[in-house]
PDB file of C-alpha atoms in Angstrom:
ATOM      1  CA  GLN A   1      86.646 105.793 105.224  1.00 77.00           C
ATOM      2  CA  GLN A   2      88.555 108.144 102.971  1.00 88.00           C
ATOM      3  CA  PRO A   3      88.293 111.843 103.895  1.00 93.00           C
ATOM      4  CA  VAL A   4      86.905 114.101 101.206  1.00 95.00           C
ATOM      5  CA  GLN A   5      89.016 117.023 100.127  1.00 96.00           C
ATOM      6  CA  SER A   6      87.705 120.092  98.380  1.00 96.00           C
ATOM      7  CA  PRO A   7      88.297 121.679  96.032  1.00 96.00           C
ATOM      8  CA  GLN A   8      90.068 119.165  93.807  1.00 95.00           C
ATOM      9  CA  ALA A   9      92.146 121.927  92.300  1.00 96.00           C
ATOM     10  CA  VAL A  10      92.589 125.649  92.618  1.00 95.00           C
ATOM     11  CA  ILE A  11      94.496 128.197  90.585  1.00 96.00           C
ATOM     12  CA  LEU A  12      95.598 131.399  92.246  1.00 94.00           C
ATOM     13  CA  ARG A  13      97.640 134.451  91.504  1.00 95.00           C
ATOM     14  CA  GLU A  14     100.590 135.071  93.766  1.00 95.00           C
ATOM     15  CA  GLY A  15      99.420 136.912  96.847  1.00 94.00           C
ATOM     16  CA  GLU A  16      95.895 135.502  96.851  1.00 95.00           C
ATOM     17  CA  ASP A  17      94.436 133.350  99.615  1.00 95.00           C
ATOM     18  CA  ALA A  18      93.180 129.789  99.473  1.00 95.00           C
ATOM     19  CA  VAL A  19      91.218 127.449 101.711  1.00 96.00           C
ATOM     20  CA  ILE A  20      91.390 123.684 101.376  1.00 97.00           C
ATOM     21  CA  ASN A  21      88.888 121.533 103.228  1.00 97.00           C
ATOM     22  CA  CYS A  22      89.085 117.990 104.505  1.00 96.00           C
ATOM     23  CA  SER A  23      85.868 116.335 105.674  1.00 95.00           C
ATOM     24  CA  SER A  24      85.139 113.010 107.260  1.00 92.00           C
ATOM     25  CA  SER A  25      81.935 111.080 107.812  1.00 89.00           C
ATOM     26  CA  LYS A  26      83.309 109.743 111.079  1.00 87.00           C
ATOM     27  CA  ALA A  27      84.583 111.337 114.271  1.00 85.00           C
ATOM     28  CA  LEU A  28      88.275 112.095 114.034  1.00 86.00           C
ATOM     29  CA  TYR A  29      91.171 111.828 116.422  1.00 87.00           C
ATOM     30  CA  SER A  30      93.623 113.766 114.318  1.00 89.00           C
ATOM     31  CA  VAL A  31      94.108 115.456 110.976  1.00 92.00           C
ATOM     32  CA  HIS A  32      97.486 115.662 109.280  1.00 93.00           C
ATOM     33  CA  TRP A  33      98.367 117.993 106.436  1.00 94.00           C
ATOM     34  CA  TYR A  34     101.122 117.354 103.906  1.00 94.00           C
ATOM     35  CA  ARG A  35     102.237 119.067 100.747  1.00 95.00           C
ATOM     36  CA  GLN A  36     103.697 117.192  97.810  1.00 93.00           C
ATOM     37  CA  LYS A  37     105.499 118.858  94.957  1.00 93.00           C
ATOM     38  CA  HIS A  38     105.571 117.102  91.628  1.00 87.00           C
ATOM     39  CA  GLY A  39     107.976 114.188  91.657  1.00 84.00           C
ATOM     40  CA  GLU A  40     108.834 114.612  95.325  1.00 88.00           C
ATOM     41  CA  ALA A  41     107.856 113.027  98.620  1.00 88.00           C
ATOM     42  CA  PRO A  42     105.059 114.472 100.747  1.00 90.00           C
ATOM     43  CA  VAL A  43     106.328 116.962 103.293  1.00 91.00           C
ATOM     44  CA  PHE A  44     104.757 117.488 106.677  1.00 90.00           C
ATOM     45  CA  LEU A  45     102.906 120.738 107.347  1.00 91.00           C
ATOM     46  CA  MET A  46     101.047 120.209 110.605  1.00 89.00           C
ATOM     47  CA  ILE A  47      98.958 117.939 112.797  1.00 89.00           C
ATOM     48  CA  LEU A  48      95.744 118.872 114.534  1.00 90.00           C
ATOM     49  CA  LEU A  49      94.293 116.802 117.328  1.00 84.00           C
ATOM     50  CA  LYS A  50      90.738 116.570 118.517  1.00 79.00           C
ATOM     51  CA  GLY A  51      89.919 119.388 120.843  1.00 73.00           C
ATOM     52  CA  GLY A  52      89.351 121.943 118.105  1.00 64.00           C
ATOM     53  CA  GLU A  53      92.917 123.010 117.540  1.00 67.00           C
ATOM     54  CA  GLN A  54      94.064 125.746 115.315  1.00 67.00           C
ATOM     55  CA  LYS A  55      97.672 125.835 114.281  1.00 69.00           C
ATOM     56  CA  GLY A  56      99.850 128.169 112.313  1.00 69.00           C
ATOM     57  CA  HIS A  57     102.910 127.678 110.208  1.00 67.00           C
ATOM     58  CA  GLU A  58     104.194 130.934 108.683  1.00 71.00           C
ATOM     59  CA  LYS A  59     101.377 131.965 106.339  1.00 86.00           C
ATOM     60  CA  ILE A  60      99.846 128.521 106.386  1.00 90.00           C
ATOM     61  CA  SER A  61      97.437 127.709 109.180  1.00 91.00           C
ATOM     62  CA  ALA A  62      94.759 125.152 109.840  1.00 92.00           C
ATOM     63  CA  SER A  63      91.752 124.554 112.003  1.00 90.00           C
ATOM     64  CA  PHE A  64      90.005 121.423 113.152  1.00 90.00           C
ATOM     65  CA  ASN A  65      86.301 121.440 113.911  1.00 87.00           C
ATOM     66  CA  GLU A  66      85.428 118.218 115.705  1.00 84.00           C
ATOM     67  CA  LYS A  67      81.696 118.701 115.541  1.00 85.00           C
ATOM     68  CA  LYS A  68      81.761 119.211 111.808  1.00 83.00           C
ATOM     69  CA  GLN A  69      84.395 116.480 111.452  1.00 89.00           C
ATOM     70  CA  GLN A  70      86.275 118.825 109.233  1.00 92.00           C
ATOM     71  CA  SER A  71      89.631 120.502 108.969  1.00 93.00           C
ATOM     72  CA  SER A  72      90.509 123.493 106.847  1.00 94.00           C
ATOM     73  CA  LEU A  73      93.936 124.571 105.643  1.00 95.00           C
ATOM     74  CA  TYR A  74      94.388 128.294 105.079  1.00 94.00           C
ATOM     75  CA  LEU A  75      97.069 129.662 102.808  1.00 94.00           C
ATOM     76  CA  THR A  76      97.348 133.428 102.956  1.00 92.00           C
ATOM     77  CA  ALA A  77      99.217 135.699 100.580  1.00 90.00           C
ATOM     78  CA  SER A  78     100.233 132.654  98.578  1.00 90.00           C
ATOM     79  CA  GLN A  79     103.732 132.374  97.209  1.00 91.00           C
ATOM     80  CA  LEU A  80     104.929 130.482  94.139  1.00 93.00           C
ATOM     81  CA  SER A  81     106.541 127.956  96.484  1.00 92.00           C
ATOM     82  CA  TYR A  82     103.117 126.955  97.798  1.00 93.00           C
ATOM     83  CA  SER A  83     102.302 125.210  94.546  1.00 95.00           C
ATOM     84  CA  GLY A  84     101.793 121.496  94.889  1.00 95.00           C
ATOM     85  CA  THR A  85      99.238 118.945  95.933  1.00 95.00           C
ATOM     86  CA  TYR A  86      97.952 119.139  99.474  1.00 96.00           C
ATOM     87  CA  PHE A  87      96.865 115.952 101.177  1.00 95.00           C
ATOM     88  CA  CYS A  88      95.045 115.508 104.424  1.00 95.00           C
ATOM     89  CA  GLY A  89      95.380 112.300 106.371  1.00 92.00           C
ATOM     90  CA  THR A  90      92.936 111.399 109.114  1.00 91.00           C
ATOM     91  CA  ASN A  91      92.502 108.756 111.756  1.00 86.00           C
ATOM     92  CA  MET A  92      89.762 107.990 114.237  1.00 83.00           C
ATOM     93  CA  ASP A  93      91.994 106.823 117.033  1.00 78.00           C
ATOM     94  CA  SER A  94      95.625 107.166 117.968  1.00 71.00           C
ATOM     95  CA  ASN A  95      96.136 103.487 117.180  1.00 68.00           C
ATOM     96  CA  TYR A  96      94.728 103.644 113.693  1.00 70.00           C
ATOM     97  CA  GLN A  97      96.475 104.169 110.420  1.00 79.00           C
ATOM     98  CA  LEU A  98      96.118 107.436 108.551  1.00 85.00           C
ATOM     99  CA  ILE A  99      93.690 107.396 105.673  1.00 88.00           C
ATOM    100  CA  TRP A 100      94.585 109.919 102.979  1.00 91.00           C
ATOM    101  CA  GLY A 101      92.345 112.203 100.995  1.00 93.00           C
ATOM    102  CA  ALA A 102      92.589 112.391  97.230  1.00 92.00           C
ATOM    103  CA  GLY A 103      94.518 115.653  97.362  1.00 94.00           C
ATOM    104  CA  THR A 104      93.969 119.237  96.299  1.00 96.00           C
ATOM    105  CA  LYS A 105      96.178 120.545  93.535  1.00 96.00           C
ATOM    106  CA  LEU A 106      97.212 124.140  94.084  1.00 96.00           C
ATOM    107  CA  ILE A 107      98.692 126.126  91.221  1.00 95.00           C
ATOM    108  CA  ILE A 108     100.110 129.570  91.949  1.00 94.00           C
ATOM    109  CA  LYS A 109     100.716 131.843  88.991  1.00 92.00           C
ATOM    110  CA  PRO A 110     102.964 134.923  89.090  1.00 89.00           C
TER     111      PRO A 110
ATOM    112  CA  GLU B   1     119.128 116.578 109.323  1.00 74.00           C
ATOM    113  CA  PRO B   2     118.151 112.914 109.560  1.00 77.00           C
ATOM    114  CA  GLU B   3     116.220 111.568 106.618  1.00 90.00           C
ATOM    115  CA  VAL B   4     114.604 108.442 105.276  1.00 94.00           C
ATOM    116  CA  THR B   5     116.552 107.075 102.324  1.00 95.00           C
ATOM    117  CA  GLN B   6     115.217 104.772  99.632  1.00 96.00           C
ATOM    118  CA  THR B   7     116.830 102.722  96.910  1.00 96.00           C
ATOM    119  CA  PRO B   8     116.569 102.350  94.022  1.00 96.00           C
ATOM    120  CA  SER B   9     115.135 105.654  92.908  1.00 95.00           C
ATOM    121  CA  HIS B  10     113.775 104.004  89.766  1.00 96.00           C
ATOM    122  CA  GLN B  11     113.445 100.381  88.788  1.00 97.00           C
ATOM    123  CA  VAL B  12     112.144  98.939  85.559  1.00 97.00           C
ATOM    124  CA  THR B  13     111.158  95.290  85.596  1.00 97.00           C
ATOM    125  CA  GLN B  14     109.341  92.732  83.520  1.00 97.00           C
ATOM    126  CA  MET B  15     105.929  91.490  84.583  1.00 97.00           C
ATOM    127  CA  GLY B  16     106.269  88.432  86.785  1.00 96.00           C
ATOM    128  CA  GLN B  17     109.678  89.368  88.149  1.00 97.00           C
ATOM    129  CA  GLU B  18     110.449  89.872  91.808  1.00 97.00           C
ATOM    130  CA  VAL B  19     111.378  93.322  93.050  1.00 98.00           C
ATOM    131  CA  ILE B  20     112.872  94.441  96.345  1.00 97.00           C
ATOM    132  CA  LEU B  21     112.630  98.054  97.380  1.00 98.00           C
ATOM    133  CA  ARG B  22     114.865  99.192 100.184  1.00 96.00           C
ATOM    134  CA  CYS B  23     114.495 101.846 102.833  1.00 96.00           C
ATOM    135  CA  VAL B  24     116.634 103.085 105.689  1.00 95.00           C
ATOM    136  CA  PRO B  25     114.343 104.792 108.192  1.00 93.00           C
ATOM    137  CA  ILE B  26     115.540 107.444 110.624  1.00 91.00           C
ATOM    138  CA  SER B  27     117.518 105.658 113.300  1.00 88.00           C
ATOM    139  CA  ASN B  28     115.481 106.418 116.432  1.00 87.00           C
ATOM    140  CA  HIS B  29     112.124 105.887 114.757  1.00 90.00           C
ATOM    141  CA  LEU B  30     109.964 102.979 115.839  1.00 89.00           C
ATOM    142  CA  TYR B  31     107.191 102.813 113.261  1.00 91.00           C
ATOM    143  CA  PHE B  32     107.759 102.120 109.602  1.00 93.00           C
ATOM    144  CA  TYR B  33     105.441 102.297 106.644  1.00 94.00           C
ATOM    145  CA  TRP B  34     105.165 101.606 102.979  1.00 96.00           C
ATOM    146  CA  TYR B  35     102.829 103.684 100.840  1.00 95.00           C
ATOM    147  CA  ARG B  36     102.062 103.541  97.173  1.00 95.00           C
ATOM    148  CA  GLN B  37     101.132 106.348  94.824  1.00 93.00           C
ATOM    149  CA  ILE B  38     100.020 105.656  91.301  1.00 93.00           C
ATOM    150  CA  LEU B  39     100.907 108.581  89.049  1.00 87.00           C
ATOM    151  CA  GLY B  40      98.708 111.587  89.741  1.00 81.00           C
ATOM    152  CA  GLN B  41      96.635 109.811  92.360  1.00 86.00           C
ATOM    153  CA  LYS B  42      96.428 109.775  96.118  1.00 86.00           C
ATOM    154  CA  VAL B  43      98.823 108.203  98.533  1.00 89.00           C
ATOM    155  CA  GLU B  44      97.676 104.685  99.489  1.00 91.00           C
ATOM    156  CA  PHE B  45      98.677 102.883 102.652  1.00 91.00           C
ATOM    157  CA  LEU B  46     100.192  99.448 102.175  1.00 95.00           C
ATOM    158  CA  VAL B  47     101.609  98.287 105.494  1.00 94.00           C
ATOM    159  CA  SER B  48     102.868  99.424 108.864  1.00 92.00           C
ATOM    160  CA  PHE B  49     105.602  97.710 110.843  1.00 92.00           C
ATOM    161  CA  TYR B  50     106.383  97.987 114.508  1.00 89.00           C
ATOM    162  CA  ASN B  51     108.445  95.913 116.899  1.00 86.00           C
ATOM    163  CA  ASN B  52     109.627  93.659 114.083  1.00 87.00           C
ATOM    164  CA  GLU B  53     106.213  92.681 112.877  1.00 91.00           C
ATOM    165  CA  ILE B  54     103.419  93.922 110.705  1.00 93.00           C
ATOM    166  CA  SER B  55     101.018  95.989 112.792  1.00 90.00           C
ATOM    167  CA  GLU B  56      98.524  96.789 110.067  1.00 89.00           C
ATOM    168  CA  LYS B  57      98.103  96.179 106.365  1.00 92.00           C
ATOM    169  CA  SER B  58      95.691  97.296 103.702  1.00 91.00           C
ATOM    170  CA  GLU B  59      93.697  95.295 101.179  1.00 91.00           C
ATOM    171  CA  ILE B  60      96.340  96.154  98.592  1.00 93.00           C
ATOM    172  CA  PHE B  61      98.980  94.321 100.621  1.00 95.00           C
ATOM    173  CA  ASP B  62      98.137  90.821  99.447  1.00 92.00           C
ATOM    174  CA  ASP B  63     100.234  87.671  99.349  1.00 92.00           C
ATOM    175  CA  GLN B  64     102.540  88.975  96.666  1.00 95.00           C
ATOM    176  CA  PHE B  65     103.860  91.612  99.066  1.00 96.00           C
ATOM    177  CA  SER B  66     106.106  91.110 102.047  1.00 96.00           C
ATOM    178  CA  VAL B  67     108.165  93.320 104.321  1.00 96.00           C
ATOM    179  CA  GLU B  68     111.257  92.660 106.356  1.00 93.00           C
ATOM    180  CA  ARG B  69     113.618  94.457 108.656  1.00 90.00           C
ATOM    181  CA  PRO B  70     116.553  92.111 108.184  1.00 83.00           C
ATOM    182  CA  ASP B  71     119.300  93.896 110.066  1.00 83.00           C
ATOM    183  CA  GLY B  72     117.787  96.520 112.356  1.00 77.00           C
ATOM    184  CA  SER B  73     118.344  99.373 109.935  1.00 84.00           C
ATOM    185  CA  ASN B  74     117.003  98.404 106.503  1.00 91.00           C
ATOM    186  CA  PHE B  75     113.300  98.022 105.870  1.00 94.00           C
ATOM    187  CA  THR B  76     112.425  96.238 102.662  1.00 96.00           C
ATOM    188  CA  LEU B  77     109.324  95.756 100.556  1.00 97.00           C
ATOM    189  CA  LYS B  78     109.316  92.704  98.320  1.00 97.00           C
ATOM    190  CA  ILE B  79     106.901  92.227  95.472  1.00 97.00           C
ATOM    191  CA  ARG B  80     107.108  88.591  94.419  1.00 95.00           C
ATOM    192  CA  SER B  81     105.546  88.522  91.001  1.00 94.00           C
ATOM    193  CA  THR B  82     105.031  92.007  89.666  1.00 96.00           C
ATOM    194  CA  LYS B  83     101.987  92.974  87.647  1.00 95.00           C
ATOM    195  CA  LEU B  84     101.479  95.910  85.338  1.00 96.00           C
ATOM    196  CA  GLU B  85      99.259  97.581  87.923  1.00 95.00           C
ATOM    197  CA  ASP B  86     102.085  97.552  90.453  1.00 96.00           C
ATOM    198  CA  SER B  87     103.682 100.379  88.507  1.00 97.00           C
ATOM    199  CA  ALA B  88     103.726 103.274  90.950  1.00 96.00           C
ATOM    200  CA  MET B  89     105.875 105.353  93.237  1.00 96.00           C
ATOM    201  CA  TYR B  90     106.525 103.546  96.493  1.00 97.00           C
ATOM    202  CA  PHE B  91     107.242 105.672  99.520  1.00 96.00           C
ATOM    203  CA  CYS B  92     108.764 104.499 102.744  1.00 96.00           C
ATOM    204  CA  ALA B  93     107.993 106.545 105.840  1.00 94.00           C
ATOM    205  CA  SER B  94     108.844 106.417 109.509  1.00 92.00           C
ATOM    206  CA  ARG B  95     107.904 108.132 112.724  1.00 89.00           C
ATOM    207  CA  VAL B  96     109.139 108.150 116.276  1.00 85.00           C
ATOM    208  CA  ALA B  97     106.016 107.111 118.127  1.00 75.00           C
ATOM    209  CA  GLY B  98     102.415 108.140 118.448  1.00 67.00           C
ATOM    210  CA  TRP B  99     100.235 109.757 115.864  1.00 64.00           C
ATOM    211  CA  THR B 100     100.952 113.215 117.280  1.00 66.00           C
ATOM    212  CA  GLY B 101     104.272 113.123 115.514  1.00 72.00           C
ATOM    213  CA  GLU B 102     105.371 113.870 112.005  1.00 83.00           C
ATOM    214  CA  LEU B 103     105.596 111.152 109.403  1.00 88.00           C
ATOM    215  CA  PHE B 104     108.895 111.402 107.536  1.00 91.00           C
ATOM    216  CA  PHE B 105     108.812 110.227 103.946  1.00 93.00           C
ATOM    217  CA  GLY B 106     111.648 109.027 101.786  1.00 95.00           C
ATOM    218  CA  GLU B 107     112.072 110.354  98.267  1.00 93.00           C
ATOM    219  CA  GLY B 108     110.342 107.312  96.824  1.00 95.00           C
ATOM    220  CA  SER B 109     111.171 104.443  94.492  1.00 97.00           C
ATOM    221  CA  ARG B 110     109.522 104.567  91.115  1.00 96.00           C
ATOM    222  CA  LEU B 111     108.628 101.088  89.887  1.00 97.00           C
ATOM    223  CA  THR B 112     107.795 100.554  86.241  1.00 97.00           C
ATOM    224  CA  VAL B 113     106.495  97.126  85.279  1.00 97.00           C
ATOM    225  CA  LEU B 114     106.574  96.308  81.569  1.00 96.00           C
TER     226      LEU B 114
END
């Protein structure tokens, strides 16, 4: 079952914050976040495992709420380089393939 | 830094022709994948490969698709009789082991079917 990402797109000014959500209708084992710039391959950001992890990566962090079956990606003080499409990938078990969300397009304006 | 490499970067073919897309995964990785991304859309899983056999495949991966690891380094995706709707970016990816690890993507092969 494909995870649902929201919003579909967001436009920010440099320095503003953004939150991208990834929700599943089923219990999750892990959530993976990737960023893809136009014409390029997806690039790994972070993985969160069940257990309610919260991880940070410079000014990009994420949380995983098992009960809500949801993960959120937080981008603070956004930079122009954060522009791109953010995908979450989820699986229900360590043996299962990742299923990808439809992506959230983030546009950062100077 | 080790990387996944893919060739060709772009291939244009006529409908009905066979296409082979090639990938060289990172050398110590054990799991290999092909994904497809139609322009502007989400990444779609095609097939995973482990221990020299397909471990999982999606509904998209029908009889016209096949994968091989012919020589222990290359990982190929063959599309036997291409259709217009096969036009997409095809990404190869690999990981060491376990879904706690990062998935490394290649730069992609853009396939255009005319």
